[in-house]
Amino acid sequence: MRQIKLLVRKPVKLPCHFDPKARWSVILVNAGVRVVAVTCTGRLIALGLGVAMLGASLVPNGMGRAAAAEVDATGVNAPVGFAEIIERVRPAVVGIRVKTEPGSVDGERAQAFPPGSLLDRFFRQFGVQIPPDPTPGADVTVGSGFLISGDGDIVTNEHVVAKGVDIEVTMDDGKNYSARLIGSDPQTDLALIRISAPSDLPYVRFAAAEPRIGEWVLAIGDPFGLGGSVTAGIVSARGRDIGGESYNDFIQIDAPVNKGNSGGPSFNVRGEVIGVNTVIYSPSGGSVGVAFDVPAETVRLVVRQLRDKGYVSRGWVGVSLQEITPGIADAMNLRSTRGALVAQLDEGPAAKQGVEPGDVITSLNDHELKSPRDFARTVAAISPGTVINLRVQRNGQQNSIDVTVGELPRAPEVGKEKQAELRERSELGLTIAPARLVSGAGETGVVILEIRPGSGAADGGLQVGDIILAIGGHPVLAGADVDRMVNEARAQSRRTILVRIKRSGAMNFVAVPIT
């Protein structure tokens, strides 16, 4: 099997000793110089005006799939096109339609394009069937997912299926199955659902290694209900903090992702899942080439627990931490801003075993901490009951403290018998209940049960399960206090309010817009 590599800098005619009867293909690789044209025995076989290349591989057609591949720096054959990969993995990607109770939708509503509109005519011109509008009296959300086992386990986003009363899965071959929810994890926005099928189903595997920035990524999903859609791009960045929970380091990709892609997989060129499409950045509502994936490593750990017990347990030590700013570092005579400052202690393991407010935690089990987020993510991955060692700086002295990790309290839930006492807070877009009615929430404040998408509460970063303790420094004792304080702030022409909340045992302040 021959493979001849040429460094192409100008128009080239192949030497006469090349077989003139062979049909030659040009494989464009990497970036570098510009190609004008390559010819073989006088025939133009590639035209690349303005296409940046480092080299070209000329391979006779029909010499096998392995020949039509470039060899990267690690010696792994990387395909020139993606057709073979897509044919292999797309059968494992599914579309998901979820019927919910009226008014409870916070996912991605399925919408048909208006009859006769430009997009309606465009798609029907090519025979694409647009899903019908949701049935009256019910809300329908659309999303994507992918099979991870032959017996019907499917990974998707929590926000796609969490409030579903009826979950329908559509396979790549058009077959429909009813699904049931096995478990979900709001902190990582992941869920596991299951279908029953008469035979083994196609499934995909998670990548063992983290993707590198610049690697190809292929997103497959059900955007706008148009199942089996494939887009390609690259890994733009890793370790992104987009202001969500502390348990994710998102992968940023530039493959176009739209509404309906949520829960779908992103693949590397080996057909392995590198992440789950979860969030898009979109001022316009459409794809602008900035999307975020939950990394495969996180998905693998979460799914394992969801499959075993239906929920995720995380390590917890009961500390509320804050960033160390340059000003704080200077005032405390610290050499750097690395580490995490203990702002508050709950009645948890850390308080019982000697950690104090004002301590700076610099390392955990010899792992040097970069930030409070680094600490939270590291502790969350540790099994409850494990003893960890914290290196703590206190009054200029270094201390070593052993702490037994506890289990992070789960978000409080409201029993059905209390549903009648819920009150909708239209000012902030919240459905809330007094904390005293919610098991495990305490006696003070109100618990957030639902958040309307696009509301000020959603934009400000409030989350379901948060306990609102105070607004603008004034305690919240009942739901009516929220309305009153919001209206007072509006009367003073204020555009935001400062909300003090309790989340997973830690106290936080959140600035919520009210305009």
Short mmCIF file of C-alpha atoms in Angstrom, two decimals:
data_model
loop_
_atom_site.label_atom_id
_atom_site.label_comp_id
_atom_site.label_asym_id
_atom_site.label_seq_id
_atom_site.Cartn_x
_atom_site.Cartn_y
_atom_site.Cartn_z
CA MET A 1 0.00 0.00 0.00
CA ARG A 2 1.56 3.25 -1.12
CA GLN A 3 1.14 6.65 0.45
CA ILE A 4 3.12 9.55 -0.95
CA LYS A 5 3.28 12.83 0.95
CA LEU A 6 4.10 16.04 -0.85
CA LEU A 7 4.75 19.47 0.56
CA VAL A 8 2.77 21.60 -1.88
CA ARG A 9 3.82 25.22 -2.31
CA LYS A 10 2.85 25.94 -5.93
CA PRO A 11 1.10 24.31 -8.91
CA VAL A 12 2.58 20.84 -9.34
CA LYS A 13 2.47 18.18 -12.06
CA LEU A 14 3.06 14.67 -10.84
CA PRO A 15 6.21 13.01 -12.25
CA CYS A 16 5.84 10.71 -15.22
CA HIS A 17 6.73 7.59 -13.24
CA PHE A 18 3.34 7.84 -11.48
CA ASP A 19 0.86 5.34 -12.91
CA PRO A 20 -1.18 7.44 -15.38
CA LYS A 21 -4.11 5.03 -15.09
CA ALA A 22 -4.44 5.45 -11.35
CA ARG A 23 -7.08 7.78 -10.00
CA TRP A 24 -5.60 9.99 -7.33
CA SER A 25 -7.19 11.70 -4.37
CA VAL A 26 -5.83 14.66 -2.44
CA ILE A 27 -6.04 14.71 1.32
CA LEU A 28 -5.68 18.18 2.81
CA VAL A 29 -4.00 18.34 6.20
CA ASN A 30 -3.34 20.98 8.84
CA ALA A 31 -2.41 24.61 8.28
CA GLY A 32 0.58 26.24 6.71
CA VAL A 33 1.14 27.25 3.08
CA ARG A 34 -1.46 27.88 0.41
CA VAL A 35 -2.28 25.42 -2.35
CA VAL A 36 -3.15 26.52 -5.88
CA ALA A 37 -3.53 23.21 -7.70
CA VAL A 38 -2.17 19.68 -7.95
CA THR A 39 -2.34 17.78 -11.23
CA CYS A 40 -1.70 14.16 -12.20
CA THR A 41 -0.70 13.44 -15.83
CA GLY A 42 -2.17 16.73 -16.89
CA ARG A 43 -5.52 16.30 -15.08
CA LEU A 44 -6.58 18.72 -12.40
CA ILE A 45 -7.31 16.71 -9.26
CA ALA A 46 -7.38 19.38 -6.58
CA LEU A 47 -8.07 23.07 -6.53
CA GLY A 48 -7.42 24.78 -3.22
CA LEU A 49 -7.32 28.52 -3.79
CA GLY A 50 -7.21 30.15 -0.40
CA VAL A 51 -7.12 26.81 1.45
CA ALA A 52 -4.30 26.73 4.00
CA MET A 53 -2.30 23.50 4.13
CA LEU A 54 0.91 22.06 5.42
CA GLY A 55 0.98 19.13 3.04
CA ALA A 56 -1.05 16.79 0.88
CA SER A 57 -1.24 13.01 0.85
CA LEU A 58 -1.84 11.42 -2.55
CA VAL A 59 -3.42 7.99 -2.30
CA PRO A 60 -4.80 5.91 -5.19
CA ASN A 61 -8.53 5.30 -4.80
CA GLY A 62 -9.55 1.75 -3.99
CA MET A 63 -6.46 1.05 -1.85
CA GLY A 64 -8.52 0.65 1.31
CA ARG A 65 -9.88 2.85 4.06
CA ALA A 66 -6.65 2.91 6.02
CA ALA A 67 -4.88 4.51 3.07
CA ALA A 68 -7.25 7.47 3.01
CA ALA A 69 -6.16 8.75 6.39
CA GLU A 70 -3.58 11.11 7.75
CA VAL A 71 -1.38 10.03 10.63
CA ASP A 72 -1.39 12.47 13.53
CA ALA A 73 1.40 13.15 16.02
CA THR A 74 0.40 10.16 18.16
CA GLY A 75 0.45 7.75 15.23
CA VAL A 76 -3.35 7.32 15.22
CA ASN A 77 -5.13 7.25 11.89
CA ALA A 78 -7.56 10.18 11.78
CA PRO A 79 -10.26 10.02 9.10
CA VAL A 80 -10.43 12.68 6.45
CA GLY A 81 -14.22 12.65 6.39
CA PHE A 82 -16.73 11.72 9.07
CA ALA A 83 -19.20 9.56 7.14
CA GLU A 84 -17.94 6.22 8.44
CA ILE A 85 -17.90 7.42 12.04
CA ILE A 86 -21.42 8.83 11.78
CA GLU A 87 -22.75 5.63 10.21
CA ARG A 88 -21.31 3.71 13.14
CA VAL A 89 -22.53 5.87 16.04
CA ARG A 90 -25.68 7.62 14.85
CA PRO A 91 -27.97 4.59 15.46
CA ALA A 92 -27.23 4.99 19.19
CA VAL A 93 -28.38 8.64 19.27
CA VAL A 94 -32.07 9.20 19.99
CA GLY A 95 -34.60 12.00 19.99
CA ILE A 96 -36.64 12.61 23.13
CA ARG A 97 -40.10 14.17 23.41
CA VAL A 98 -41.41 14.79 26.90
CA LYS A 99 -44.99 15.67 27.80
CA THR A 100 -45.24 17.65 31.02
CA GLU A 101 -47.97 19.16 33.12
CA PRO A 102 -49.26 22.48 31.69
CA GLY A 103 -47.10 25.42 32.74
CA SER A 104 -44.23 23.34 34.09
CA VAL A 105 -41.94 23.46 31.06
CA ASP A 106 -38.44 24.79 31.66
CA GLY A 107 -36.80 22.82 28.88
CA GLU A 108 -36.92 23.33 25.15
CA ARG A 109 -40.44 23.53 23.78
CA ALA A 110 -41.15 21.70 20.54
CA GLN A 111 -42.47 24.10 17.92
CA ALA A 112 -43.40 23.62 14.32
CA PHE A 113 -42.55 26.38 11.89
CA PRO A 114 -45.66 28.38 10.89
CA PRO A 115 -47.33 26.85 7.80
CA GLY A 116 -46.22 28.62 4.64
CA SER A 117 -43.31 30.36 6.34
CA LEU A 118 -39.88 30.50 4.73
CA LEU A 119 -38.46 27.76 6.97
CA ASP A 120 -41.58 25.64 6.56
CA ARG A 121 -41.29 25.79 2.75
CA PHE A 122 -37.52 25.19 2.92
CA PHE A 123 -37.71 22.01 5.00
CA ARG A 124 -40.72 20.56 3.17
CA GLN A 125 -38.98 21.17 -0.14
CA PHE A 126 -36.43 18.54 0.93
CA GLY A 127 -38.99 16.18 2.39
CA VAL A 128 -38.20 16.92 6.05
CA GLN A 129 -41.18 16.24 8.28
CA ILE A 130 -41.61 18.93 10.93
CA PRO A 131 -42.95 17.64 14.27
CA PRO A 132 -46.47 18.88 15.02
CA ASP A 133 -47.25 21.48 17.61
CA PRO A 134 -47.74 20.29 21.18
CA THR A 135 -51.22 19.06 21.93
CA PRO A 136 -53.53 21.53 23.70
CA GLY A 137 -53.55 21.23 27.47
CA ALA A 138 -50.01 19.89 27.71
CA ASP A 139 -46.49 21.19 27.29
CA VAL A 140 -43.97 19.22 25.23
CA THR A 141 -40.21 19.57 25.36
CA VAL A 142 -37.72 18.11 22.94
CA GLY A 143 -34.20 16.93 23.54
CA SER A 144 -31.66 14.30 22.63
CA GLY A 145 -29.95 11.36 24.27
CA PHE A 146 -27.75 8.38 23.54
CA LEU A 147 -27.70 4.70 24.41
CA ILE A 148 -24.87 3.52 26.67
CA SER A 149 -25.93 -0.14 26.91
CA GLY A 150 -27.59 -2.72 24.75
CA ASP A 151 -30.44 -3.16 27.24
CA GLY A 152 -31.79 0.37 26.81
CA ASP A 153 -30.03 2.76 29.22
CA ILE A 154 -30.04 6.29 27.78
CA VAL A 155 -28.17 9.38 28.99
CA THR A 156 -29.77 12.80 28.54
CA ASN A 157 -30.11 16.14 30.36
CA GLU A 158 -31.99 16.45 33.62
CA HIS A 159 -33.76 19.59 32.41
CA VAL A 160 -35.17 17.67 29.44
CA VAL A 161 -36.92 14.89 31.39
CA ALA A 162 -37.14 15.92 35.06
CA LYS A 163 -40.75 17.15 34.96
CA GLY A 164 -41.99 14.67 32.39
CA VAL A 165 -45.20 12.70 32.85
CA ASP A 166 -44.67 10.86 29.57
CA ILE A 167 -41.26 10.30 27.95
CA GLU A 168 -41.07 9.09 24.35
CA VAL A 169 -37.82 8.04 22.67
CA THR A 170 -37.42 7.98 18.90
CA MET A 171 -34.65 5.81 17.50
CA ASP A 172 -32.61 6.66 14.42
CA ASP A 173 -34.65 4.11 12.42
CA GLY A 174 -37.90 5.84 13.38
CA LYS A 175 -39.08 3.34 16.01
CA ASN A 176 -40.68 4.83 19.12
CA TYR A 177 -40.40 3.56 22.68
CA SER A 178 -41.83 4.68 25.99
CA ALA A 179 -39.13 5.46 28.57
CA ARG A 180 -39.02 5.69 32.34
CA LEU A 181 -36.79 7.86 34.48
CA ILE A 182 -34.18 5.90 36.45
CA GLY A 183 -32.58 8.88 38.16
CA SER A 184 -31.45 12.47 37.69
CA ASP A 185 -28.84 14.86 39.04
CA PRO A 186 -29.70 18.59 38.87
CA GLN A 187 -26.17 19.59 39.93
CA THR A 188 -24.68 18.27 36.69
CA ASP A 189 -27.92 18.43 34.63
CA LEU A 190 -27.69 14.71 33.81
CA ALA A 191 -30.38 12.05 33.81
CA LEU A 192 -30.64 8.34 33.07
CA ILE A 193 -33.76 6.94 31.39
CA ARG A 194 -34.49 3.41 30.20
CA ILE A 195 -36.46 1.80 27.39
CA SER A 196 -37.39 -1.83 26.86
CA ALA A 197 -36.71 -3.28 23.42
CA PRO A 198 -37.09 -6.82 22.07
CA SER A 199 -33.43 -7.12 21.06
CA ASP A 200 -29.99 -5.72 21.78
CA LEU A 201 -29.73 -2.03 20.92
CA PRO A 202 -26.78 -0.14 19.42
CA TYR A 203 -24.81 1.82 21.97
CA VAL A 204 -21.68 3.95 22.28
CA ARG A 205 -18.82 4.21 24.76
CA PHE A 206 -17.25 7.07 26.66
CA ALA A 207 -13.77 8.28 25.75
CA ALA A 208 -11.07 7.15 28.16
CA ALA A 209 -8.93 10.28 27.65
CA GLU A 210 -9.85 13.95 27.86
CA PRO A 211 -10.02 15.75 24.50
CA ARG A 212 -7.32 18.19 23.55
CA ILE A 213 -8.08 21.74 22.50
CA GLY A 214 -8.24 21.84 18.72
CA GLU A 215 -9.41 18.25 18.23
CA TRP A 216 -12.36 17.51 15.98
CA VAL A 217 -15.73 17.09 17.68
CA LEU A 218 -18.98 15.79 16.16
CA ALA A 219 -22.32 16.69 17.74
CA ILE A 220 -25.36 14.56 16.93
CA GLY A 221 -28.86 15.31 18.15
CA ASP A 222 -32.45 16.35 17.55
CA PRO A 223 -32.39 20.14 17.02
CA PHE A 224 -35.91 21.55 16.59
CA GLY A 225 -37.16 17.97 16.42
CA LEU A 226 -35.13 17.28 13.26
CA GLY A 227 -33.66 13.97 14.39
CA GLY A 228 -30.25 12.61 13.45
CA SER A 229 -28.69 15.99 12.69
CA VAL A 230 -24.88 16.04 12.63
CA THR A 231 -22.59 19.04 13.03
CA ALA A 232 -18.81 19.26 13.26
CA GLY A 233 -16.34 21.60 14.91
CA ILE A 234 -13.43 21.57 17.29
CA VAL A 235 -12.83 21.60 21.02
CA SER A 236 -12.50 25.32 21.74
CA ALA A 237 -11.56 25.21 25.43
CA ARG A 238 -11.65 23.03 28.51
CA GLY A 239 -12.29 23.62 32.19
CA ARG A 240 -14.87 26.33 31.59
CA ASP A 241 -16.68 27.79 34.60
CA ILE A 242 -19.93 29.28 33.30
CA GLY A 243 -21.34 30.25 36.67
CA GLY A 244 -23.27 27.05 37.33
CA GLU A 245 -22.75 24.37 39.91
CA SER A 246 -19.31 23.66 41.36
CA TYR A 247 -19.25 20.10 40.09
CA ASN A 248 -18.64 20.72 36.39
CA ASP A 249 -15.66 21.79 34.31
CA PHE A 250 -17.34 22.26 30.96
CA ILE A 251 -15.84 21.52 27.56
CA GLN A 252 -16.43 24.36 25.12
CA ILE A 253 -17.03 23.35 21.49
CA ASP A 254 -17.81 25.32 18.34
CA ALA A 255 -19.86 22.63 16.57
CA PRO A 256 -23.28 24.24 15.95
CA VAL A 257 -25.69 23.18 18.71
CA ASN A 258 -29.30 24.38 18.93
CA LYS A 259 -32.42 23.87 21.00
CA GLY A 260 -33.22 20.18 20.96
CA ASN A 261 -29.56 19.14 21.00
CA SER A 262 -29.64 19.14 24.82
CA GLY A 263 -28.68 15.73 26.16
CA GLY A 264 -27.09 14.62 22.90
CA PRO A 265 -23.52 13.37 22.63
CA SER A 266 -20.37 14.93 21.22
CA PHE A 267 -17.95 12.42 19.66
CA ASN A 268 -14.26 12.41 18.91
CA VAL A 269 -12.96 11.03 15.60
CA ARG A 270 -12.77 7.55 17.12
CA GLY A 271 -16.51 7.51 17.72
CA GLU A 272 -16.19 7.87 21.50
CA VAL A 273 -18.37 10.20 23.56
CA ILE A 274 -16.33 13.08 24.96
CA GLY A 275 -19.25 14.96 26.50
CA VAL A 276 -22.99 15.69 26.71
CA ASN A 277 -24.36 18.84 25.06
CA THR A 278 -25.90 20.86 27.87
CA VAL A 279 -25.66 24.63 27.44
CA ILE A 280 -25.42 27.02 24.51
CA TYR A 281 -24.42 30.66 24.60
CA SER A 282 -26.91 32.39 22.35
CA PRO A 283 -28.07 36.01 22.62
CA SER A 284 -30.29 35.36 19.59
CA GLY A 285 -31.60 31.92 20.58
CA GLY A 286 -29.74 30.20 17.70
CA SER A 287 -26.29 28.72 17.45
CA VAL A 288 -23.39 31.18 17.49
CA GLY A 289 -20.70 28.51 17.73
CA VAL A 290 -20.33 28.52 21.52
CA ALA A 291 -21.67 25.43 23.30
CA PHE A 292 -20.73 23.61 26.48
CA ASP A 293 -20.52 19.89 27.22
CA VAL A 294 -20.46 17.98 30.49
CA PRO A 295 -17.19 16.00 30.24
CA ALA A 296 -17.35 12.23 29.74
CA GLU A 297 -15.48 11.60 32.98
CA THR A 298 -18.19 13.39 34.96
CA VAL A 299 -20.98 11.68 33.02
CA ARG A 300 -19.48 8.26 33.65
CA LEU A 301 -19.32 8.81 37.44
CA VAL A 302 -22.82 10.28 37.66
CA VAL A 303 -24.45 7.61 35.51
CA ARG A 304 -22.87 4.86 37.59
CA GLN A 305 -24.61 6.18 40.72
CA LEU A 306 -27.90 6.88 38.95
CA ARG A 307 -27.96 3.32 37.68
CA ASP A 308 -27.19 1.89 41.15
CA LYS A 309 -29.40 4.01 43.39
CA GLY A 310 -31.26 6.64 41.34
CA TYR A 311 -29.44 9.65 42.76
CA VAL A 312 -25.91 10.96 43.27
CA SER A 313 -24.25 11.18 46.68
CA ARG A 314 -21.37 13.63 47.05
CA GLY A 315 -18.78 14.31 49.67
CA TRP A 316 -19.37 17.30 51.96
CA VAL A 317 -17.54 18.85 54.89
CA GLY A 318 -19.82 21.79 55.71
CA VAL A 319 -17.76 24.85 54.80
CA SER A 320 -18.79 27.98 52.93
CA LEU A 321 -15.79 29.29 50.98
CA GLN A 322 -14.90 32.42 49.05
CA GLU A 323 -12.22 33.51 46.63
CA ILE A 324 -9.02 35.08 47.93
CA THR A 325 -8.74 38.46 46.21
CA PRO A 326 -5.46 40.39 46.01
CA GLY A 327 -6.80 42.71 48.72
CA ILE A 328 -7.64 39.82 51.04
CA ALA A 329 -4.25 38.23 50.37
CA ASP A 330 -2.52 41.48 51.27
CA ALA A 331 -4.57 41.98 54.44
CA MET A 332 -3.91 38.41 55.59
CA ASN A 333 -0.23 38.52 54.61
CA LEU A 334 -0.67 35.66 52.14
CA ARG A 335 1.86 35.01 49.41
CA SER A 336 -0.72 34.26 46.70
CA THR A 337 -4.44 34.18 45.98
CA ARG A 338 -4.50 30.40 45.60
CA GLY A 339 -6.56 28.36 48.02
CA ALA A 340 -9.97 28.96 49.60
CA LEU A 341 -11.00 31.21 52.48
CA VAL A 342 -13.46 29.74 55.00
CA ALA A 343 -16.27 32.30 55.27
CA GLN A 344 -18.75 30.25 57.29
CA LEU A 345 -19.15 26.84 58.88
CA ASP A 346 -22.29 24.72 59.05
CA GLU A 347 -22.94 22.04 61.62
CA GLY A 348 -20.86 19.57 59.68
CA PRO A 349 -17.64 17.57 59.76
CA ALA A 350 -15.24 20.50 59.31
CA ALA A 351 -16.63 22.46 62.28
CA LYS A 352 -16.58 19.37 64.49
CA GLN A 353 -12.97 18.60 63.64
CA GLY A 354 -11.35 21.98 64.14
CA VAL A 355 -11.73 24.13 61.02
CA GLU A 356 -12.54 27.78 61.87
CA PRO A 357 -13.89 30.82 59.96
CA GLY A 358 -10.96 32.81 58.56
CA ASP A 359 -8.87 29.71 57.86
CA VAL A 360 -7.29 29.49 54.40
CA ILE A 361 -7.39 25.94 53.05
CA THR A 362 -4.32 25.52 50.87
CA SER A 363 -4.33 21.81 50.06
CA LEU A 364 -6.42 18.65 50.30
CA ASN A 365 -4.59 15.33 50.54
CA ASP A 366 -1.45 17.01 49.15
CA HIS A 367 -3.45 18.38 46.20
CA GLU A 368 -2.73 22.11 46.06
CA LEU A 369 -6.02 23.99 45.77
CA LYS A 370 -6.49 26.72 43.22
CA SER A 371 -9.89 28.08 44.26
CA PRO A 372 -13.08 27.34 46.25
CA ARG A 373 -14.49 25.69 43.12
CA ASP A 374 -11.49 23.37 43.02
CA PHE A 375 -12.12 22.43 46.65
CA ALA A 376 -15.85 21.79 46.15
CA ARG A 377 -15.28 19.65 43.07
CA THR A 378 -12.53 17.62 44.76
CA VAL A 379 -14.51 16.97 47.93
CA ALA A 380 -17.67 16.09 45.97
CA ALA A 381 -15.82 13.24 44.25
CA ILE A 382 -14.78 11.68 47.58
CA SER A 383 -16.97 8.96 49.09
CA PRO A 384 -18.69 9.86 52.36
CA GLY A 385 -16.89 8.33 55.33
CA THR A 386 -13.42 8.90 53.85
CA VAL A 387 -10.88 10.70 56.04
CA ILE A 388 -9.10 13.56 54.25
CA ASN A 389 -6.24 15.79 55.30
CA LEU A 390 -6.55 19.57 55.01
CA ARG A 391 -3.59 21.94 55.15
CA VAL A 392 -4.85 25.15 56.72
CA GLN A 393 -3.17 28.52 57.24
CA ARG A 394 -4.35 30.28 60.41
CA ASN A 395 -2.79 33.45 61.83
CA GLY A 396 0.36 32.88 59.80
CA GLN A 397 0.73 29.29 61.01
CA GLN A 398 0.32 26.11 58.95
CA ASN A 399 -1.96 23.47 60.46
CA SER A 400 -2.88 19.94 59.45
CA ILE A 401 -6.47 18.84 60.13
CA ASP A 402 -8.02 15.44 59.41
CA VAL A 403 -11.70 15.60 58.49
CA THR A 404 -14.14 12.74 57.92
CA VAL A 405 -16.16 13.51 54.80
CA GLY A 406 -19.95 13.52 55.16
CA GLU A 407 -22.66 13.29 52.51
CA LEU A 408 -23.92 16.44 50.79
CA PRO A 409 -27.55 17.04 51.85
CA ARG A 410 -29.94 16.47 48.97
CA ALA A 411 -32.21 19.26 47.76
CA PRO A 412 -35.42 19.37 49.78
CA GLU A 413 -38.61 18.03 48.25
CA VAL A 414 -42.22 18.93 48.90
CA GLY A 415 -44.81 16.22 49.47
CA LYS A 416 -47.93 16.15 47.32
CA GLU A 417 -50.11 16.91 50.33
CA LYS A 418 -48.46 20.34 50.54
CA GLN A 419 -48.91 21.29 46.89
CA ALA A 420 -52.05 23.31 47.61
CA GLU A 421 -50.05 25.65 49.80
CA LEU A 422 -47.60 26.65 47.05
CA ARG A 423 -47.72 30.21 45.75
CA GLU A 424 -46.54 31.52 42.40
CA ARG A 425 -44.32 34.62 42.69
CA SER A 426 -44.85 36.30 39.34
CA GLU A 427 -42.46 39.17 40.22
CA LEU A 428 -39.43 36.87 40.15
CA GLY A 429 -40.89 33.93 38.24
CA LEU A 430 -40.70 31.58 41.22
CA THR A 431 -42.91 28.92 42.69
CA ILE A 432 -42.06 28.78 46.39
CA ALA A 433 -43.17 27.19 49.64
CA PRO A 434 -42.48 28.06 53.28
CA ALA A 435 -39.41 26.22 54.51
CA ARG A 436 -41.33 24.80 57.46
CA LEU A 437 -43.46 22.79 55.01
CA VAL A 438 -40.45 21.24 53.28
CA SER A 439 -38.71 18.34 54.93
CA GLY A 440 -35.12 19.18 55.86
CA ALA A 441 -35.37 22.88 54.94
CA GLY A 442 -35.60 24.25 58.48
CA GLU A 443 -38.02 26.80 59.88
CA THR A 444 -36.80 30.03 58.28
CA GLY A 445 -37.24 31.35 54.75
CA VAL A 446 -38.96 30.00 51.64
CA VAL A 447 -37.89 27.17 49.35
CA ILE A 448 -37.72 27.57 45.56
CA LEU A 449 -39.67 24.77 43.89
CA GLU A 450 -39.76 25.97 40.29
CA ILE A 451 -38.17 28.77 38.25
CA ARG A 452 -39.72 30.16 35.09
CA PRO A 453 -37.20 30.14 32.20
CA GLY A 454 -36.12 33.62 31.13
CA SER A 455 -37.23 35.19 34.42
CA GLY A 456 -35.09 37.47 36.54
CA ALA A 457 -34.60 34.64 39.01
CA ALA A 458 -33.25 32.37 36.28
CA ASP A 459 -30.98 35.10 34.91
CA GLY A 460 -29.70 35.89 38.40
CA GLY A 461 -28.61 32.32 39.08
CA LEU A 462 -31.21 31.14 41.59
CA GLN A 463 -31.78 27.39 41.54
CA VAL A 464 -34.51 24.96 42.45
CA GLY A 465 -33.95 23.87 46.05
CA ASP A 466 -32.45 27.20 47.16
CA ILE A 467 -33.82 28.53 50.44
CA ILE A 468 -34.37 32.32 50.35
CA LEU A 469 -33.48 33.68 53.78
CA ALA A 470 -33.38 37.43 53.19
CA ILE A 471 -33.81 40.09 50.53
CA GLY A 472 -31.98 43.40 50.79
CA GLY A 473 -30.93 42.55 54.35
CA HIS A 474 -34.51 41.93 55.53
CA PRO A 475 -35.51 38.40 56.58
CA VAL A 476 -38.03 36.48 54.50
CA LEU A 477 -40.54 34.72 56.72
CA ALA A 478 -43.26 33.95 54.18
CA GLY A 479 -43.98 34.08 50.47
CA ALA A 480 -45.72 37.44 50.78
CA ASP A 481 -42.45 38.98 51.97
CA VAL A 482 -40.87 38.27 48.58
CA ASP A 483 -43.55 40.22 46.71
CA ARG A 484 -43.45 43.11 49.15
CA MET A 485 -39.66 43.50 49.03
CA VAL A 486 -39.53 43.27 45.25
CA ASN A 487 -42.24 45.95 44.92
CA GLU A 488 -40.44 48.20 47.41
CA ALA A 489 -37.22 47.89 45.40
CA ARG A 490 -39.08 48.77 42.21
CA ALA A 491 -40.61 51.82 43.88
CA GLN A 492 -37.05 52.97 44.65
CA SER A 493 -36.12 52.53 40.94
CA ARG A 494 -33.69 49.77 41.77
CA ARG A 495 -32.91 47.29 39.03
CA THR A 496 -31.55 44.45 41.17
CA ILE A 497 -32.10 43.03 44.62
CA LEU A 498 -29.59 41.21 46.80
CA VAL A 499 -30.96 37.81 47.82
CA ARG A 500 -29.37 35.80 50.61
CA ILE A 501 -29.89 32.08 50.09
CA LYS A 502 -28.92 28.76 51.57
CA ARG A 503 -27.82 26.19 48.98
CA SER A 504 -26.66 22.68 49.85
CA GLY A 505 -25.86 23.83 53.35
CA ALA A 506 -23.85 26.90 52.29
CA MET A 507 -24.85 30.57 52.46
CA ASN A 508 -24.62 32.71 49.34
CA PHE A 509 -25.65 36.12 48.06
CA VAL A 510 -27.23 36.39 44.60
CA ALA A 511 -27.97 39.62 42.71
CA VAL A 512 -31.32 39.15 40.95
CA PRO A 513 -32.59 41.57 38.27
CA ILE A 514 -36.15 42.82 38.77
CA THR A 515 -36.69 45.06 35.73
#
